[in-house]
mmCIF file of C-alpha atoms in Angstrom:
data_model
loop_
_atom_site.group_PDB
_atom_site.id
_atom_site.type_symbol
_atom_site.label_atom_id
_atom_site.label_comp_id
_atom_site.label_asym_id
_atom_site.label_seq_id
_atom_site.Cartn_x
_atom_site.Cartn_y
_atom_site.Cartn_z
ATOM 1 C CA MET A 1 -19.211 6.611 -1.190
ATOM 2 C CA PRO A 2 -20.056 8.596 1.950
ATOM 3 C CA THR A 3 -22.359 11.567 1.583
ATOM 4 C CA PRO A 4 -21.722 14.803 3.482
ATOM 5 C CA ALA A 5 -23.076 14.795 7.002
ATOM 6 C CA VAL A 6 -24.886 17.748 8.506
ATOM 7 C CA GLU A 7 -24.299 18.088 12.235
ATOM 8 C CA THR A 8 -23.177 20.503 14.890
ATOM 9 C CA HIS A 9 -19.512 21.240 15.519
ATOM 10 C CA ASN A 10 -17.783 18.736 17.770
ATOM 11 C CA HIS A 11 -14.406 20.439 18.145
ATOM 12 C CA GLN A 12 -13.263 20.963 21.700
ATOM 13 C CA PRO A 13 -14.471 24.011 23.654
ATOM 14 C CA ASN A 14 -11.782 26.564 23.058
ATOM 15 C CA ASN A 15 -11.013 28.051 26.460
ATOM 16 C CA MET A 16 -7.302 27.327 26.130
ATOM 17 C CA ASN A 17 -4.399 28.953 24.280
ATOM 18 C CA LEU A 18 -1.545 28.100 21.920
ATOM 19 C CA PHE A 19 0.526 26.635 24.764
ATOM 20 C CA SER A 20 -2.205 24.496 26.299
ATOM 21 C CA ARG A 21 -2.467 20.739 25.896
ATOM 22 C CA TYR A 22 -4.753 19.378 23.199
ATOM 23 C CA LYS A 23 -6.351 15.972 22.847
ATOM 24 C CA LEU A 24 -5.991 15.005 19.198
ATOM 25 C CA GLY A 25 -8.156 11.938 18.900
ATOM 26 C CA ASN A 26 -6.505 9.545 21.346
ATOM 27 C CA LEU A 27 -3.156 11.370 21.233
ATOM 28 C CA GLU A 28 -2.254 13.950 23.866
ATOM 29 C CA LEU A 29 -0.379 16.979 22.494
ATOM 30 C CA PRO A 30 1.596 19.108 24.997
ATOM 31 C CA ASN A 31 0.878 22.269 22.979
ATOM 32 C CA ARG A 32 -0.914 23.382 19.820
ATOM 33 C CA ILE A 33 2.260 24.314 17.931
ATOM 34 C CA VAL A 34 2.655 21.862 15.029
ATOM 35 C CA MET A 35 5.645 21.407 12.751
ATOM 36 C CA ALA A 36 4.299 21.572 9.195
ATOM 37 C CA PRO A 37 5.412 19.076 6.533
ATOM 38 C CA LEU A 38 8.460 20.534 4.792
ATOM 39 C CA THR A 39 10.163 19.115 1.714
ATOM 40 C CA ARG A 40 13.905 19.395 2.384
ATOM 41 C CA GLN A 41 15.372 16.916 -0.157
ATOM 42 C CA ARG A 42 17.768 15.346 2.325
ATOM 43 C CA ALA A 43 17.021 11.655 1.685
ATOM 44 C CA LEU A 44 19.459 9.374 -0.104
ATOM 45 C CA LYS A 45 19.263 8.998 -3.878
ATOM 46 C CA ASN A 46 17.050 5.919 -3.556
ATOM 47 C CA ASN A 47 14.596 8.053 -1.540
ATOM 48 C CA VAL A 48 15.634 6.439 1.744
ATOM 49 C CA PRO A 49 15.691 8.480 4.976
ATOM 50 C CA HIS A 50 18.884 8.183 7.027
ATOM 51 C CA GLN A 51 20.506 9.310 10.287
ATOM 52 C CA LEU A 52 20.713 12.988 9.289
ATOM 53 C CA ASN A 53 16.916 13.058 8.945
ATOM 54 C CA ALA A 54 16.555 11.426 12.361
ATOM 55 C CA THR A 55 18.717 14.134 13.936
ATOM 56 C CA TYR A 56 16.710 16.905 12.242
ATOM 57 C CA TYR A 57 13.326 15.660 13.426
ATOM 58 C CA ALA A 58 14.522 14.734 16.935
ATOM 59 C CA GLN A 59 15.766 18.314 17.347
ATOM 60 C CA ARG A 60 12.166 19.479 16.814
ATOM 61 C CA ALA A 61 10.463 16.951 19.090
ATOM 62 C CA THR A 62 9.037 19.638 21.428
ATOM 63 C CA ALA A 63 6.441 20.489 18.778
ATOM 64 C CA GLY A 64 2.955 19.474 19.848
ATOM 65 C CA LEU A 65 3.027 17.314 16.724
ATOM 66 C CA ILE A 66 5.544 16.883 13.923
ATOM 67 C CA ILE A 67 4.137 16.206 10.464
ATOM 68 C CA ALA A 68 7.031 14.732 8.525
ATOM 69 C CA GLU A 69 7.700 15.890 4.986
ATOM 70 C CA ALA A 70 5.646 14.788 1.985
ATOM 71 C CA THR A 71 6.643 11.209 1.199
ATOM 72 C CA HIS A 72 6.020 9.348 -2.057
ATOM 73 C CA VAL A 73 3.690 6.333 -1.800
ATOM 74 C CA ALA A 74 4.857 4.715 -5.046
ATOM 75 C CA PRO A 75 7.592 5.025 -7.702
ATOM 76 C CA GLN A 76 4.917 6.451 -10.034
ATOM 77 C CA GLY A 77 4.244 9.168 -7.445
ATOM 78 C CA LEU A 78 7.840 10.454 -7.460
ATOM 79 C CA GLY A 79 8.392 14.072 -8.396
ATOM 80 C CA TYR A 80 11.282 15.370 -6.305
ATOM 81 C CA ILE A 81 14.877 14.205 -6.211
ATOM 82 C CA TYR A 82 16.276 13.249 -2.803
ATOM 83 C CA ALA A 83 12.762 13.337 -1.293
ATOM 84 C CA PRO A 84 11.800 10.276 0.772
ATOM 85 C CA GLY A 85 9.486 7.431 -0.132
ATOM 86 C CA ILE A 86 7.464 4.923 1.880
ATOM 87 C CA PHE A 87 7.108 2.175 -0.737
ATOM 88 C CA SER A 88 10.174 -0.019 -0.083
ATOM 89 C CA GLN A 89 11.381 -1.959 2.949
ATOM 90 C CA GLU A 90 14.610 0.035 2.901
ATOM 91 C CA GLN A 91 12.590 3.244 3.170
ATOM 92 C CA VAL A 92 10.553 1.806 6.064
ATOM 93 C CA GLU A 93 13.791 0.964 7.883
ATOM 94 C CA GLY A 94 15.119 4.469 7.219
ATOM 95 C CA TRP A 95 11.982 6.045 8.647
ATOM 96 C CA LYS A 96 12.296 3.841 11.741
ATOM 97 C CA LEU A 97 15.494 5.750 12.556
ATOM 98 C CA VAL A 98 13.422 8.938 12.494
ATOM 99 C CA THR A 99 10.432 7.750 14.511
ATOM 100 C CA ASP A 100 12.643 6.090 17.115
ATOM 101 C CA ALA A 101 14.660 9.289 17.552
ATOM 102 C CA VAL A 102 11.559 11.480 17.858
ATOM 103 C CA HIS A 103 9.946 9.149 20.376
ATOM 104 C CA GLN A 104 13.161 8.920 22.401
ATOM 105 C CA HIS A 105 13.005 12.719 22.689
ATOM 106 C CA GLY A 106 9.368 12.616 23.817
ATOM 107 C CA GLY A 107 7.807 13.711 20.534
ATOM 108 C CA ARG A 108 4.895 12.654 18.340
ATOM 109 C CA ILE A 109 5.183 12.345 14.550
ATOM 110 C CA PHE A 110 2.772 11.791 11.638
ATOM 111 C CA LEU A 111 3.881 11.076 8.060
ATOM 112 C CA GLN A 112 2.438 13.043 5.158
ATOM 113 C CA ILE A 113 1.790 10.602 2.292
ATOM 114 C CA TRP A 114 1.966 11.882 -1.258
ATOM 115 C CA HIS A 115 1.523 11.230 -4.965
ATOM 116 C CA VAL A 116 2.635 14.161 -7.122
ATOM 117 C CA GLY A 117 0.612 13.290 -10.231
ATOM 118 C CA ARG A 118 1.559 15.591 -13.106
ATOM 119 C CA ILE A 119 4.298 17.404 -11.139
ATOM 120 C CA SER A 120 6.955 14.980 -12.304
ATOM 121 C CA HIS A 121 9.011 14.147 -15.385
ATOM 122 C CA PRO A 122 9.766 10.972 -17.374
ATOM 123 C CA ASP A 123 13.339 11.152 -15.997
ATOM 124 C CA LEU A 124 11.872 10.504 -12.535
ATOM 125 C CA GLN A 125 9.331 7.864 -13.565
ATOM 126 C CA PRO A 126 9.766 4.079 -13.813
ATOM 127 C CA ASN A 127 11.004 3.154 -17.307
ATOM 128 C CA GLY A 128 10.814 6.802 -18.395
ATOM 129 C CA ALA A 129 7.001 6.736 -18.501
ATOM 130 C CA SER A 130 4.895 9.876 -18.609
ATOM 131 C CA PRO A 131 3.611 11.176 -15.270
ATOM 132 C CA VAL A 132 -0.074 10.504 -14.631
ATOM 133 C CA ALA A 133 -2.904 12.925 -13.861
ATOM 134 C CA PRO A 134 -6.698 13.182 -14.007
ATOM 135 C CA SER A 135 -6.421 14.836 -17.437
ATOM 136 C CA ALA A 136 -3.703 15.388 -20.028
ATOM 137 C CA ILE A 137 -3.058 18.999 -19.013
ATOM 138 C CA ALA A 138 0.517 20.114 -18.361
ATOM 139 C CA ALA A 139 1.376 22.461 -15.535
ATOM 140 C CA ARG A 140 3.394 25.509 -16.466
ATOM 141 C CA GLY A 141 6.885 25.481 -15.038
ATOM 142 C CA GLU A 142 9.992 23.370 -14.621
ATOM 143 C CA ILE A 143 11.077 20.558 -12.334
ATOM 144 C CA LEU A 144 14.475 19.578 -10.991
ATOM 145 C CA THR A 145 15.744 16.212 -12.236
ATOM 146 C CA TYR A 146 19.099 14.563 -11.555
ATOM 147 C CA GLU A 147 20.223 16.150 -14.839
ATOM 148 C CA GLY A 148 19.058 19.642 -13.877
ATOM 149 C CA MET A 149 15.912 21.694 -14.526
ATOM 150 C CA LYS A 150 13.519 20.445 -17.216
ATOM 151 C CA PRO A 151 10.076 21.671 -18.370
ATOM 152 C CA LEU A 152 7.033 19.887 -16.984
ATOM 153 C CA VAL A 153 5.461 17.607 -19.591
ATOM 154 C CA ILE A 154 1.924 16.756 -20.666
ATOM 155 C CA PRO A 155 0.852 13.957 -18.317
ATOM 156 C CA ARG A 156 -0.988 10.800 -19.294
ATOM 157 C CA GLU A 157 -4.653 10.717 -18.291
ATOM 158 C CA LEU A 158 -5.316 7.876 -15.902
ATOM 159 C CA GLU A 159 -7.754 5.234 -17.122
ATOM 160 C CA THR A 160 -10.744 4.691 -14.835
ATOM 161 C CA SER A 161 -9.549 1.122 -14.335
ATOM 162 C CA GLU A 162 -6.209 2.375 -12.974
ATOM 163 C CA ILE A 163 -7.645 4.504 -10.190
ATOM 164 C CA PRO A 164 -8.131 1.651 -7.688
ATOM 165 C CA GLU A 165 -4.368 1.121 -7.912
ATOM 166 C CA ILE A 166 -3.809 4.752 -6.859
ATOM 167 C CA VAL A 167 -6.035 4.147 -3.836
ATOM 168 C CA GLU A 168 -4.058 0.990 -3.064
ATOM 169 C CA GLN A 169 -0.763 2.901 -3.269
ATOM 170 C CA PHE A 170 -1.978 5.245 -0.533
ATOM 171 C CA ARG A 171 -3.301 2.327 1.535
ATOM 172 C CA GLN A 172 0.016 0.489 1.247
ATOM 173 C CA GLY A 173 1.896 3.691 2.072
ATOM 174 C CA ALA A 174 -0.233 4.041 5.195
ATOM 175 C CA GLU A 175 0.510 0.440 6.139
ATOM 176 C CA ASN A 176 4.231 1.007 5.627
ATOM 177 C CA ALA A 177 4.064 4.162 7.772
ATOM 178 C CA LEU A 178 2.506 2.086 10.543
ATOM 179 C CA ALA A 179 5.351 -0.434 10.238
ATOM 180 C CA ALA A 180 7.855 2.436 10.382
ATOM 181 C CA GLY A 181 6.591 3.509 13.803
ATOM 182 C CA PHE A 182 4.726 6.714 13.016
ATOM 183 C CA ASP A 183 1.905 7.923 15.275
ATOM 184 C CA GLY A 184 -0.405 8.629 12.335
ATOM 185 C CA VAL A 185 -0.508 9.868 8.748
ATOM 186 C CA GLU A 186 -1.610 12.969 6.892
ATOM 187 C CA ILE A 187 -3.042 12.564 3.382
ATOM 188 C CA HIS A 188 -1.587 15.216 1.077
ATOM 189 C CA GLY A 189 -4.584 16.612 -0.796
ATOM 190 C CA ALA A 190 -3.061 20.071 -1.297
ATOM 191 C CA ASN A 191 -0.578 22.153 -3.273
ATOM 192 C CA GLY A 192 -1.383 20.975 -6.778
ATOM 193 C CA TYR A 193 -0.480 17.293 -6.393
ATOM 194 C CA LEU A 194 -2.540 14.321 -7.542
ATOM 195 C CA LEU A 195 -5.503 14.441 -5.149
ATOM 196 C CA ASP A 196 -5.743 18.222 -5.554
ATOM 197 C CA GLN A 197 -5.547 17.778 -9.335
ATOM 198 C CA PHE A 198 -8.597 15.504 -9.209
ATOM 199 C CA LEU A 199 -10.483 17.844 -6.893
ATOM 200 C CA ARG A 200 -10.211 21.018 -8.984
ATOM 201 C CA ASP A 201 -11.913 21.562 -12.337
ATOM 202 C CA GLY A 202 -8.923 23.489 -13.736
ATOM 203 C CA THR A 203 -6.980 20.215 -13.863
ATOM 204 C CA ASN A 204 -9.790 17.650 -13.966
ATOM 205 C CA HIS A 205 -11.672 17.538 -17.290
ATOM 206 C CA ARG A 206 -12.739 13.903 -16.949
ATOM 207 C CA THR A 207 -16.137 12.611 -18.057
ATOM 208 C CA ASP A 208 -16.199 9.419 -15.958
ATOM 209 C CA ARG A 209 -17.250 9.002 -12.309
ATOM 210 C CA TYR A 210 -14.133 10.909 -11.194
ATOM 211 C CA GLY A 211 -14.882 14.072 -13.182
ATOM 212 C CA GLY A 212 -17.534 16.684 -13.805
ATOM 213 C CA SER A 213 -19.535 17.365 -10.635
ATOM 214 C CA VAL A 214 -17.821 18.330 -7.396
ATOM 215 C CA GLU A 215 -19.065 15.042 -5.927
ATOM 216 C CA ASN A 216 -17.232 13.140 -8.661
ATOM 217 C CA ARG A 217 -14.070 15.244 -8.432
ATOM 218 C CA ALA A 218 -13.887 14.670 -4.666
ATOM 219 C CA ARG A 219 -14.389 10.925 -5.063
ATOM 220 C CA LEU A 220 -10.702 9.969 -5.191
ATOM 221 C CA LEU A 221 -9.852 12.035 -2.102
ATOM 222 C CA LEU A 222 -12.654 10.318 -0.180
ATOM 223 C CA GLU A 223 -11.735 6.835 -1.437
ATOM 224 C CA VAL A 224 -8.110 7.381 -0.423
ATOM 225 C CA THR A 225 -9.203 8.645 2.997
ATOM 226 C CA GLU A 226 -11.377 5.581 3.509
ATOM 227 C CA ALA A 227 -8.520 3.275 2.505
ATOM 228 C CA VAL A 228 -5.987 4.943 4.800
ATOM 229 C CA ILE A 229 -8.422 4.836 7.722
ATOM 230 C CA SER A 230 -8.826 1.093 7.125
ATOM 231 C CA VAL A 231 -5.174 0.817 8.212
ATOM 232 C CA TRP A 232 -4.931 3.428 10.957
ATOM 233 C CA GLY A 233 -8.420 4.071 12.279
ATOM 234 C CA SER A 234 -9.902 7.529 11.809
ATOM 235 C CA LYS A 235 -8.338 9.244 14.833
ATOM 236 C CA ARG A 236 -4.806 8.811 13.527
ATOM 237 C CA VAL A 237 -5.486 10.218 10.039
ATOM 238 C CA GLY A 238 -5.422 13.869 8.965
ATOM 239 C CA VAL A 239 -6.054 15.465 5.560
ATOM 240 C CA ARG A 240 -4.405 18.566 4.133
ATOM 241 C CA LEU A 241 -6.136 20.860 1.613
ATOM 242 C CA SER A 242 -5.169 24.203 0.036
ATOM 243 C CA PRO A 243 -8.466 25.866 -1.002
ATOM 244 C CA SER A 244 -6.834 29.146 -2.084
ATOM 245 C CA GLY A 245 -3.631 27.681 -3.488
ATOM 246 C CA THR A 246 -2.236 28.526 -6.914
ATOM 247 C CA PHE A 247 1.061 26.638 -6.477
ATOM 248 C CA ASN A 248 1.830 24.204 -9.313
ATOM 249 C CA ASP A 249 -0.425 26.132 -11.704
ATOM 250 C CA MET A 250 -3.694 25.312 -9.947
ATOM 251 C CA ARG A 251 -7.123 26.890 -10.354
ATOM 252 C CA ASP A 252 -10.794 26.101 -9.835
ATOM 253 C CA SER A 253 -13.891 27.852 -11.178
ATOM 254 C CA ASN A 254 -15.676 27.780 -7.804
ATOM 255 C CA PRO A 255 -13.293 26.978 -4.942
ATOM 256 C CA LEU A 256 -15.839 27.956 -2.288
ATOM 257 C CA GLU A 257 -18.170 25.227 -3.535
ATOM 258 C CA THR A 258 -15.402 22.698 -4.236
ATOM 259 C CA PHE A 259 -13.651 22.954 -0.889
ATOM 260 C CA GLY A 260 -16.834 23.560 1.072
ATOM 261 C CA TYR A 261 -18.114 20.248 -0.261
ATOM 262 C CA ALA A 262 -14.822 18.452 0.419
ATOM 263 C CA ALA A 263 -14.658 19.748 3.993
ATOM 264 C CA GLN A 264 -18.232 18.704 4.692
ATOM 265 C CA ALA A 265 -17.769 15.274 3.088
ATOM 266 C CA LEU A 266 -14.722 14.623 5.269
ATOM 267 C CA ASN A 267 -16.963 14.873 8.365
ATOM 268 C CA ASN A 268 -18.049 11.310 7.651
ATOM 269 C CA PHE A 269 -14.639 9.963 8.624
ATOM 270 C CA ASP A 270 -14.205 11.417 12.147
ATOM 271 C CA LEU A 271 -10.660 12.463 11.242
ATOM 272 C CA ALA A 272 -7.879 13.419 13.630
ATOM 273 C CA TYR A 273 -7.861 16.818 11.897
ATOM 274 C CA LEU A 274 -8.260 18.809 8.698
ATOM 275 C CA HIS A 275 -5.165 20.863 7.857
ATOM 276 C CA ILE A 276 -5.815 23.996 5.788
ATOM 277 C CA PHE A 277 -3.005 25.744 3.936
ATOM 278 C CA GLU A 278 -4.310 29.295 3.699
ATOM 279 C CA ALA A 279 -3.673 31.881 0.987
ATOM 280 C CA ILE A 280 -0.206 33.398 1.136
ATOM 281 C CA GLU A 281 1.255 36.374 -0.707
ATOM 282 C CA SER A 282 2.283 34.384 -3.779
ATOM 283 C CA ASP A 283 -1.253 32.968 -4.141
ATOM 284 C CA ILE A 284 -2.741 36.464 -4.043
ATOM 285 C CA LYS A 285 -0.195 37.646 -6.609
ATOM 286 C CA HIS A 286 -1.206 34.792 -8.914
ATOM 287 C CA GLY A 287 -4.905 35.651 -8.760
ATOM 288 C CA ALA A 288 -6.160 33.277 -6.085
ATOM 289 C CA VAL A 289 -9.816 33.270 -5.187
ATOM 290 C CA VAL A 290 -9.394 33.340 -1.418
ATOM 291 C CA VAL A 291 -11.487 30.804 0.473
ATOM 292 C CA PRO A 292 -11.768 32.129 4.037
ATOM 293 C CA THR A 293 -10.913 29.589 6.697
ATOM 294 C CA SER A 294 -14.228 30.490 8.330
ATOM 295 C CA HIS A 295 -15.923 28.943 5.262
ATOM 296 C CA ILE A 296 -14.195 25.637 6.088
ATOM 297 C CA ARG A 297 -14.726 25.977 9.859
ATOM 298 C CA GLU A 298 -18.476 26.286 9.314
ATOM 299 C CA ARG A 299 -18.537 23.019 7.365
ATOM 300 C CA PHE A 300 -15.922 20.816 9.003
ATOM 301 C CA HIS A 301 -16.910 19.733 12.497
ATOM 302 C CA GLY A 302 -13.663 18.321 13.842
ATOM 303 C CA THR A 303 -10.201 19.578 14.756
ATOM 304 C CA LEU A 304 -9.012 22.298 12.387
ATOM 305 C CA MET A 305 -5.331 23.027 11.853
ATOM 306 C CA VAL A 306 -4.204 26.096 9.907
ATOM 307 C CA ASN A 307 -0.962 27.032 8.172
ATOM 308 C CA GLY A 308 0.221 30.001 6.156
ATOM 309 C CA ALA A 309 3.071 32.288 7.268
ATOM 310 C CA TYR A 310 1.735 32.533 10.810
ATOM 311 C CA THR A 311 3.450 34.705 13.406
ATOM 312 C CA LEU A 312 3.229 34.023 17.124
ATOM 313 C CA ASP A 313 0.708 36.831 17.629
ATOM 314 C CA LYS A 314 -1.505 35.710 14.744
ATOM 315 C CA ALA A 315 -1.410 32.099 15.953
ATOM 316 C CA LYS A 316 -2.353 33.112 19.487
ATOM 317 C CA THR A 317 -5.282 35.134 18.158
ATOM 318 C CA VAL A 318 -6.833 32.391 15.999
ATOM 319 C CA VAL A 319 -6.553 29.833 18.803
ATOM 320 C CA ASP A 320 -7.853 32.232 21.457
ATOM 321 C CA LYS A 321 -10.844 33.075 19.245
ATOM 322 C CA GLY A 322 -11.550 29.438 18.423
ATOM 323 C CA GLU A 323 -11.010 30.029 14.707
ATOM 324 C CA ALA A 324 -8.590 27.082 14.676
ATOM 325 C CA ASP A 325 -7.529 24.421 17.160
ATOM 326 C CA LEU A 326 -3.918 23.947 16.043
ATOM 327 C CA VAL A 327 -1.445 26.060 14.067
ATOM 328 C CA SER A 328 1.379 24.593 11.995
ATOM 329 C CA PHE A 329 4.598 26.448 11.263
ATOM 330 C CA GLY A 330 6.997 25.729 8.423
ATOM 331 C CA THR A 331 9.871 28.144 7.878
ATOM 332 C CA LEU A 332 10.035 29.069 11.570
ATOM 333 C CA PHE A 333 10.600 25.403 12.465
ATOM 334 C CA ILE A 334 13.372 25.116 9.874
ATOM 335 C CA SER A 335 15.447 27.753 11.651
ATOM 336 C CA ASN A 336 14.196 27.286 15.217
ATOM 337 C CA PRO A 337 14.290 23.641 16.317
ATOM 338 C CA ASP A 338 13.080 24.733 19.791
ATOM 339 C CA LEU A 339 10.288 26.944 18.451
ATOM 340 C CA PRO A 340 7.722 26.214 21.228
ATOM 341 C CA LYS A 341 10.238 27.272 23.895
ATOM 342 C CA ARG A 342 11.151 30.446 22.005
ATOM 343 C CA PHE A 343 7.479 31.292 21.603
ATOM 344 C CA ALA A 344 6.757 30.658 25.298
ATOM 345 C CA LEU A 345 9.613 32.932 26.369
ATOM 346 C CA ASN A 346 9.002 35.467 23.595
ATOM 347 C CA ALA A 347 12.667 34.908 22.742
ATOM 348 C CA PRO A 348 14.443 36.072 19.566
ATOM 349 C CA LEU A 349 14.034 33.800 16.539
ATOM 350 C CA ASN A 350 16.784 32.553 14.241
ATOM 351 C CA GLN A 351 16.321 33.729 10.664
ATOM 352 C CA ALA A 352 16.014 30.996 8.044
ATOM 353 C CA ASN A 353 18.394 30.864 5.095
ATOM 354 C CA PRO A 354 16.327 29.999 1.991
ATOM 355 C CA THR A 355 19.459 29.236 -0.049
ATOM 356 C CA THR A 356 19.965 26.074 2.033
ATOM 357 C CA PHE A 357 16.363 24.812 2.064
ATOM 358 C CA TYR A 358 16.965 22.152 -0.627
ATOM 359 C CA THR A 359 20.743 21.892 -0.936
ATOM 360 C CA GLY A 360 21.427 18.630 0.902
ATOM 361 C CA GLY A 361 23.682 17.965 3.854
ATOM 362 C CA ALA A 362 23.678 19.269 7.404
ATOM 363 C CA LYS A 363 24.215 22.928 6.530
ATOM 364 C CA GLY A 364 20.933 24.793 6.940
ATOM 365 C CA TYR A 365 19.315 21.575 8.174
ATOM 366 C CA THR A 366 20.613 20.425 11.552
ATOM 367 C CA ASP A 367 22.960 23.309 12.401
ATOM 368 C CA TYR A 368 20.481 25.986 13.547
ATOM 369 C CA PRO A 369 21.201 26.755 17.229
ATOM 370 C CA THR A 370 18.774 26.179 20.055
ATOM 371 C CA LEU A 371 18.038 28.853 22.608
ATOM 372 C CA ASP A 372 20.765 29.387 25.208
ATOM 373 C CA LEU A 373 18.885 30.263 28.394
ATOM 374 C CA GLN A 374 22.094 31.484 30.017
ATOM 375 C CA SER A 375 22.407 34.230 27.447
ATOM 376 C CA PHE A 376 18.682 34.992 27.355
ATOM 377 C CA SER A 377 16.997 35.776 30.662
ATOM 378 C CA PRO A 378 13.749 37.679 30.256
ATOM 379 C CA ALA A 379 12.133 39.019 33.378
ATOM 380 C CA GLY A 380 10.859 36.218 35.555
ATOM 381 C CA VAL A 381 12.833 33.470 33.770
ATOM 382 C CA LYS A 382 15.778 31.954 35.638
#
């Protein structure tokens, strides 16, 4: 297991701005405006992406980088109906429609790979099994099944002997993403899903080598990262963390220590980037201990991407100041497929309709209009 490295920062000198090109490993980004991974529940019932998904992502190909929605690496990792997977050949073929369309429109696209852990239900699991987790601790809340909303259940604690299979699921998912034509992958270690559940002591009460100390709790994240890099090479792999997140009933007794350690340990892998989901209003309302992004920036020496209800002005500021290298946008990309152009022209933004975020079909998915330059001519733009 790698030990945290201590070294000077190696991120690029930040004399650019949000609209400048950025060299992400060996990938050239035309701007620093990233489309964040967004669960939209528009796959087919067998978790297969299809042509509608290809249209949606191709519409957003002017992003510096698209990070496609969280995608299940195994049937055991399923937690959301109509959300895509990357564990069957049919799913690989479905994702090829997406990657081909994005590349035909000049874009770049990573896949976020995902295991939900306890945020599932026996109705969604193979043979009606219990969801798995680091410890048998249920999350408060409900989950949508094909039969409607049901309470989250007490998960089954994974045996130590089963954990290598979890690592293999991520490795195989990474291999399948490569076959599907993606440009890289992002490991989902955030938002209260399996890797986050192992990392935090509110959900991890284990007494084996994957529990107790922060070094032990971070072990699975680091093993998964190592396995995924064995497929892709380090410069095409990113990791997402949510140090201040409370979503999915998450907590940690010392998040500054936990995520400071994780960020520093990830230096050993020379990643494409570390993607930090910052505290948002709902986290504050639920009692989050806010981990400042500066705390992560001091410890992680590579490319840092940030996310969390960013506006154009806020994004410009953090990039100009060198507080982050890239900024990802979620809701704004849902409603503005041409977001980089709108930002560059300081054009009006379409407002998103939250009632259509997860409803299926084209409505609220592929029907948001792009900017009509004939009807919008700011000074100096012809």
